[in-house]
Amino acid sequence: MKEEIKWCEENKIICMAYNQNEQDRAVLKRKGEVSYLEFPALSRLSFLTHGFSTREGGVSEGYLGTMNLSYSRGDDPLNVDENFRRICEVLGINTKDLVLSDQVHDTLVERVGKKDCQGESLRDRKLTGIDGLITNETKVVLCTSYADCVPLYFVDKVHKAIGHSHSGWKGTVGKIGAVTVRRMKEEFETNPEDLVAVIGPSICQSCYEVSQDVADAFLDFVNIETIAKVQNMDKNKIKTLISAVCVPTGEGKYHLDLWLANKLILMEAGIPEGNISISCVCTCCNSQLLYSHRASKGKRGNLAGFLSIN
């Protein structure tokens, strides 16, 4: 039987907690054996192609089964080639148009174009050490890789420019989301108020226990005054949101909410709260459908997010 999404909690409660419409949560779609996730906030924009892969419909075996999209997890490269071909065919994109990078949990965001597309081979990356990609060129597919970390999708509706960034806890503390917004301002004259942003499938707070040093990194990670000003929000409400990002569980452990942390960072960067949606899909809760580093204790393949301008 094919897997369906398992929501972390009763989904209306989750959506209320993040102040968003339940209809903006991710949607699971299938074409043949291949399944993928779409995000309604992006589906409503006709000039885009986007998606997020699942484990279903590929040819990889064992703990890599089946739609592994990484060449560095011990898989047969021919399997990964075929997996990329299958997911790209379903999404209506060409593997030659993919822009890939070896991510390093940093905050470097690079403007890319046709010259950076992989072409005939996906195995030897043209770009390394980059966790965020932006472009305003058509048929340039931004592709980033995941197995619990947070995918961030950005779309400038006015200038028709896009960004796609990988945000683990280190990237979140480093505010790669805000760096992506700034780079889109520099390169495309993007106004943050025109951006639509999606926080994609990743580990939820209930599944993500962290140590004291990680929790300490999230002390004062955003500025209350700035958020209050740009969002016209009550400071006490912002304080309440910030206090919910890292919740102690005892013995120096905390549950960390990367979804809320990234939302606050994007709000601080000037994206209107109503323009930010959270997929509400946890990779760890859905480890049969999606790869999760935590759930598998590191024995897993990789998912991928895709975003391009038609």
Short mmCIF file of C-alpha atoms in Angstrom, two decimals:
data_model
loop_
_atom_site.label_atom_id
_atom_site.label_comp_id
_atom_site.label_asym_id
_atom_site.label_seq_id
_atom_site.Cartn_x
_atom_site.Cartn_y
_atom_site.Cartn_z
CA MET A 1 0.00 0.00 0.00
CA LYS A 2 1.30 3.43 -0.89
CA GLU A 3 2.09 5.79 1.97
CA GLU A 4 -0.05 8.80 2.83
CA ILE A 5 1.01 11.85 4.83
CA LYS A 6 0.90 11.41 8.59
CA TRP A 7 0.31 14.78 10.24
CA CYS A 8 2.37 15.43 13.37
CA GLU A 9 -0.71 16.40 15.38
CA GLU A 10 -4.27 17.27 14.50
CA ASN A 11 -3.46 19.55 11.57
CA LYS A 12 -5.88 22.35 12.38
CA ILE A 13 -4.03 22.86 15.66
CA ILE A 14 -0.70 23.06 13.85
CA CYS A 15 -2.00 25.55 11.29
CA MET A 16 -3.54 27.69 14.03
CA ALA A 17 -0.22 27.66 15.90
CA TYR A 18 1.55 29.03 12.82
CA ASN A 19 -1.30 31.44 11.98
CA GLN A 20 -1.98 30.06 8.54
CA ASN A 21 -4.80 28.58 6.52
CA GLU A 22 -4.96 24.79 6.68
CA GLN A 23 -5.40 24.82 2.89
CA ASP A 24 -1.80 26.02 2.55
CA ARG A 25 -0.33 22.77 3.87
CA ALA A 26 1.55 20.51 1.44
CA VAL A 27 -0.38 18.30 -0.99
CA LEU A 28 0.76 14.78 -1.89
CA LYS A 29 0.44 13.95 -5.59
CA ARG A 30 1.16 10.84 -7.65
CA LYS A 31 1.91 10.09 -11.28
CA GLY A 32 2.27 6.36 -11.74
CA GLU A 33 4.61 5.02 -9.06
CA VAL A 34 6.27 8.39 -8.42
CA SER A 35 4.88 10.65 -5.70
CA TYR A 36 5.85 14.20 -4.80
CA LEU A 37 4.69 17.13 -2.71
CA GLU A 38 3.33 20.42 -3.98
CA PHE A 39 2.73 23.64 -2.08
CA PRO A 40 -0.52 25.53 -2.80
CA ALA A 41 1.12 28.95 -2.34
CA LEU A 42 3.43 28.13 -5.27
CA SER A 43 0.88 26.16 -7.32
CA ARG A 44 -1.18 29.35 -7.57
CA LEU A 45 1.66 31.07 -9.48
CA SER A 46 1.34 29.98 -13.10
CA PHE A 47 4.90 30.92 -14.16
CA LEU A 48 6.49 28.35 -11.83
CA THR A 49 7.31 24.67 -11.74
CA HIS A 50 8.03 23.23 -8.31
CA GLY A 51 7.96 20.04 -6.27
CA PHE A 52 9.51 18.07 -3.43
CA SER A 53 10.40 14.41 -3.85
CA THR A 54 9.38 11.47 -1.66
CA ARG A 55 10.87 7.98 -1.27
CA GLU A 56 8.42 6.48 -3.76
CA GLY A 57 8.88 5.50 -7.38
CA GLY A 58 12.63 5.05 -7.74
CA VAL A 59 14.96 2.10 -8.31
CA SER A 60 17.29 2.27 -5.27
CA GLU A 61 17.22 -0.63 -2.82
CA GLY A 62 17.42 -1.36 0.90
CA TYR A 63 17.56 1.61 3.25
CA LEU A 64 18.06 3.81 0.16
CA GLY A 65 14.73 2.65 -1.25
CA THR A 66 13.60 3.84 -3.59
CA MET A 67 13.86 7.44 -4.83
CA ASN A 68 17.30 8.30 -3.44
CA LEU A 69 18.58 11.53 -5.04
CA SER A 70 22.11 11.56 -3.64
CA TYR A 71 25.35 10.23 -5.11
CA SER A 72 27.08 10.36 -1.70
CA ARG A 73 24.98 7.86 0.31
CA GLY A 74 26.53 4.66 -1.07
CA ASP A 75 24.05 4.12 -3.90
CA ASP A 76 24.84 2.87 -7.39
CA PRO A 77 25.25 6.08 -9.46
CA LEU A 78 23.17 4.51 -12.23
CA ASN A 79 20.28 4.18 -9.79
CA VAL A 80 20.55 7.84 -8.84
CA ASP A 81 20.69 8.84 -12.51
CA GLU A 82 17.46 6.93 -13.13
CA ASN A 83 15.81 8.38 -10.02
CA PHE A 84 16.56 11.93 -11.16
CA ARG A 85 15.24 11.09 -14.62
CA ARG A 86 11.98 9.78 -13.16
CA ILE A 87 11.23 12.63 -10.78
CA CYS A 88 12.16 15.25 -13.35
CA GLU A 89 9.94 13.60 -15.98
CA VAL A 90 7.00 13.66 -13.57
CA LEU A 91 7.58 17.33 -12.72
CA GLY A 92 7.98 18.26 -16.40
CA ILE A 93 11.57 19.45 -16.13
CA ASN A 94 14.80 18.40 -17.86
CA THR A 95 17.66 16.90 -15.87
CA LYS A 96 20.06 18.95 -18.02
CA ASP A 97 18.54 22.13 -16.53
CA LEU A 98 19.23 21.22 -12.89
CA VAL A 99 21.52 23.43 -10.82
CA LEU A 100 23.00 21.41 -7.95
CA SER A 101 25.46 22.19 -5.16
CA ASP A 102 27.23 20.22 -2.46
CA GLN A 103 25.66 21.83 0.61
CA VAL A 104 27.77 22.48 3.70
CA HIS A 105 25.28 23.89 6.28
CA ASP A 106 26.53 27.44 5.71
CA THR A 107 24.81 30.62 4.49
CA LEU A 108 26.38 31.28 1.09
CA VAL A 109 23.73 32.16 -1.51
CA GLU A 110 24.75 32.24 -5.18
CA ARG A 111 23.08 33.77 -8.22
CA VAL A 112 22.99 31.09 -10.93
CA GLY A 113 21.95 30.79 -14.57
CA LYS A 114 22.20 28.59 -17.65
CA LYS A 115 25.98 28.38 -17.31
CA ASP A 116 25.54 26.61 -13.98
CA CYS A 117 23.12 23.91 -15.17
CA GLN A 118 24.57 20.42 -14.89
CA GLY A 119 24.01 19.42 -18.50
CA GLU A 120 24.68 15.79 -19.41
CA SER A 121 26.07 14.64 -16.04
CA LEU A 122 24.65 15.18 -12.56
CA ARG A 123 27.48 13.44 -10.75
CA ASP A 124 30.25 16.06 -10.77
CA ARG A 125 28.82 19.24 -9.29
CA LYS A 126 29.65 22.51 -10.95
CA LEU A 127 29.00 24.31 -7.66
CA THR A 128 30.29 23.40 -4.20
CA GLY A 129 29.90 24.86 -0.72
CA ILE A 130 26.66 26.70 -1.51
CA ASP A 131 23.41 26.28 0.43
CA GLY A 132 21.25 28.83 -1.37
CA LEU A 133 20.50 29.42 -5.06
CA ILE A 134 18.73 32.34 -6.76
CA THR A 135 17.91 33.10 -10.40
CA ASN A 136 15.66 35.09 -12.71
CA GLU A 137 16.33 32.94 -15.78
CA THR A 138 13.79 30.56 -17.25
CA LYS A 139 14.45 26.81 -17.50
CA VAL A 140 17.04 26.97 -14.72
CA VAL A 141 15.92 24.46 -12.08
CA LEU A 142 17.13 25.18 -8.56
CA CYS A 143 17.60 21.84 -6.79
CA THR A 144 18.56 21.41 -3.15
CA SER A 145 18.89 18.28 -1.01
CA TYR A 146 17.26 17.19 2.30
CA ALA A 147 16.68 14.53 4.95
CA ASP A 148 15.31 16.58 7.92
CA CYS A 149 16.71 20.08 7.24
CA VAL A 150 14.40 22.87 6.12
CA PRO A 151 13.77 23.68 2.44
CA LEU A 152 13.04 27.36 1.87
CA TYR A 153 11.30 28.44 -1.34
CA PHE A 154 11.16 32.10 -2.42
CA VAL A 155 9.27 33.70 -5.31
CA ASP A 156 9.36 37.38 -6.31
CA LYS A 157 6.01 37.79 -8.08
CA VAL A 158 6.88 41.23 -9.50
CA HIS A 159 10.36 40.64 -10.94
CA LYS A 160 9.77 36.92 -11.59
CA ALA A 161 12.81 35.77 -9.68
CA ILE A 162 13.19 32.76 -7.39
CA GLY A 163 15.32 31.40 -4.57
CA HIS A 164 15.74 27.97 -3.00
CA SER A 165 17.80 27.53 0.17
CA HIS A 166 18.77 24.70 2.53
CA SER A 167 18.46 25.57 6.22
CA GLY A 168 19.56 23.15 8.93
CA TRP A 169 19.92 24.43 12.48
CA LYS A 170 23.26 26.06 11.65
CA GLY A 171 21.84 27.70 8.53
CA THR A 172 18.83 28.83 10.53
CA VAL A 173 20.96 30.45 13.24
CA GLY A 174 22.97 32.04 10.44
CA LYS A 175 19.68 33.29 8.94
CA ILE A 176 20.17 31.88 5.45
CA GLY A 177 16.54 32.82 4.78
CA ALA A 178 17.33 36.49 5.42
CA VAL A 179 20.55 36.18 3.40
CA THR A 180 18.49 34.85 0.47
CA VAL A 181 16.10 37.80 0.71
CA ARG A 182 19.04 40.22 0.80
CA ARG A 183 20.71 38.59 -2.21
CA MET A 184 17.46 38.76 -4.18
CA LYS A 185 17.26 42.48 -3.32
CA GLU A 186 20.83 42.99 -4.56
CA GLU A 187 20.48 40.99 -7.76
CA PHE A 188 16.84 41.54 -8.80
CA GLU A 189 15.70 44.63 -6.84
CA THR A 190 13.29 42.38 -4.98
CA ASN A 191 11.01 44.05 -2.44
CA PRO A 192 10.46 41.60 0.45
CA GLU A 193 6.79 42.59 0.49
CA ASP A 194 6.44 41.01 -2.96
CA LEU A 195 7.91 37.66 -1.92
CA VAL A 196 5.97 34.45 -1.42
CA ALA A 197 7.84 32.02 0.83
CA VAL A 198 7.28 28.37 1.70
CA ILE A 199 8.90 26.48 4.57
CA GLY A 200 8.99 22.94 3.24
CA PRO A 201 8.93 19.38 4.67
CA SER A 202 11.45 18.94 7.46
CA ILE A 203 11.70 17.72 11.03
CA CYS A 204 9.02 19.02 13.41
CA GLN A 205 9.58 20.35 16.92
CA SER A 206 8.24 17.23 18.63
CA CYS A 207 10.82 15.07 16.82
CA TYR A 208 13.79 17.42 17.08
CA GLU A 209 15.51 17.22 20.46
CA VAL A 210 18.71 19.25 20.74
CA SER A 211 21.39 19.86 23.36
CA GLN A 212 22.08 22.97 25.43
CA ASP A 213 24.68 24.38 23.02
CA VAL A 214 22.22 24.34 20.12
CA ALA A 215 19.50 25.89 22.29
CA ASP A 216 21.93 28.62 23.39
CA ALA A 217 22.58 29.49 19.73
CA PHE A 218 18.92 30.46 19.42
CA LEU A 219 19.00 33.02 22.23
CA ASP A 220 18.16 36.44 20.73
CA PHE A 221 18.46 35.06 17.17
CA VAL A 222 15.91 37.61 15.90
CA ASN A 223 15.23 41.22 16.87
CA ILE A 224 11.84 41.89 18.46
CA GLU A 225 11.92 45.60 17.60
CA THR A 226 12.58 44.91 13.92
CA ILE A 227 9.81 42.34 13.59
CA ALA A 228 7.35 44.59 15.43
CA LYS A 229 8.15 47.46 13.07
CA VAL A 230 8.12 45.64 9.73
CA GLN A 231 5.12 43.44 10.57
CA ASN A 232 3.22 46.04 12.62
CA MET A 233 2.87 43.46 15.39
CA ASP A 234 2.55 43.63 19.15
CA LYS A 235 5.90 43.02 20.85
CA ASN A 236 4.39 40.71 23.45
CA LYS A 237 3.04 38.45 20.71
CA ILE A 238 6.49 38.30 19.13
CA LYS A 239 8.07 37.47 22.49
CA THR A 240 5.59 34.62 22.90
CA LEU A 241 6.49 33.25 19.45
CA ILE A 242 10.21 33.47 20.14
CA SER A 243 9.80 31.70 23.50
CA ALA A 244 8.08 28.81 21.68
CA VAL A 245 11.03 28.16 19.35
CA CYS A 246 13.06 26.27 21.94
CA VAL A 247 11.19 24.41 24.69
CA PRO A 248 13.07 22.67 27.53
CA THR A 249 12.35 18.96 28.05
CA GLY A 250 14.64 18.44 31.05
CA GLU A 251 18.26 17.37 31.69
CA GLY A 252 19.67 20.03 29.37
CA LYS A 253 17.60 18.97 26.36
CA TYR A 254 15.22 21.06 24.27
CA HIS A 255 12.72 20.65 21.47
CA LEU A 256 13.63 23.03 18.65
CA ASP A 257 11.06 24.39 16.19
CA LEU A 258 12.92 25.10 12.95
CA TRP A 259 9.62 25.90 11.19
CA LEU A 260 8.78 28.74 13.56
CA ALA A 261 12.41 29.91 13.76
CA ASN A 262 12.59 30.27 9.99
CA LYS A 263 9.21 31.98 9.86
CA LEU A 264 10.40 34.58 12.37
CA ILE A 265 13.60 35.12 10.38
CA LEU A 266 11.62 35.69 7.18
CA MET A 267 9.26 38.06 9.00
CA GLU A 268 12.24 40.00 10.33
CA ALA A 269 13.59 40.17 6.75
CA GLY A 270 10.38 41.96 5.70
CA ILE A 271 8.27 39.21 4.12
CA PRO A 272 4.66 39.77 5.27
CA GLU A 273 3.50 37.06 7.64
CA GLY A 274 0.57 36.28 5.34
CA ASN A 275 3.02 35.54 2.49
CA ILE A 276 4.79 32.80 4.46
CA SER A 277 3.35 29.29 4.53
CA ILE A 278 4.57 26.17 6.33
CA SER A 279 4.08 22.76 4.73
CA CYS A 280 3.27 21.17 8.14
CA VAL A 281 4.87 17.90 6.97
CA CYS A 282 7.48 16.32 9.25
CA THR A 283 10.12 14.14 7.61
CA CYS A 284 10.68 12.18 10.83
CA CYS A 285 6.97 11.50 11.47
CA ASN A 286 6.74 10.42 7.81
CA SER A 287 9.94 8.39 7.58
CA GLN A 288 8.26 5.70 5.45
CA LEU A 289 7.31 8.34 2.87
CA LEU A 290 10.26 10.72 3.30
CA TYR A 291 13.91 10.23 4.23
CA SER A 292 14.75 11.28 7.79
CA HIS A 293 18.27 11.33 9.20
CA ARG A 294 16.93 11.21 12.76
CA ALA A 295 14.43 8.42 12.23
CA SER A 296 16.91 6.23 10.32
CA LYS A 297 19.94 7.06 12.50
CA GLY A 298 21.77 8.14 9.35
CA LYS A 299 20.94 5.13 7.15
CA ARG A 300 18.98 6.93 4.45
CA GLY A 301 18.91 8.49 1.03
CA ASN A 302 18.22 12.11 0.16
CA LEU A 303 15.13 14.00 -0.91
CA ALA A 304 15.25 17.01 -3.20
CA GLY A 305 13.34 20.22 -3.72
CA PHE A 306 12.87 21.69 -7.20
CA LEU A 307 11.94 25.23 -8.28
CA SER A 308 12.09 26.90 -11.69
CA ILE A 309 10.60 29.67 -13.82
CA ASN A 310 8.81 28.29 -16.88
#
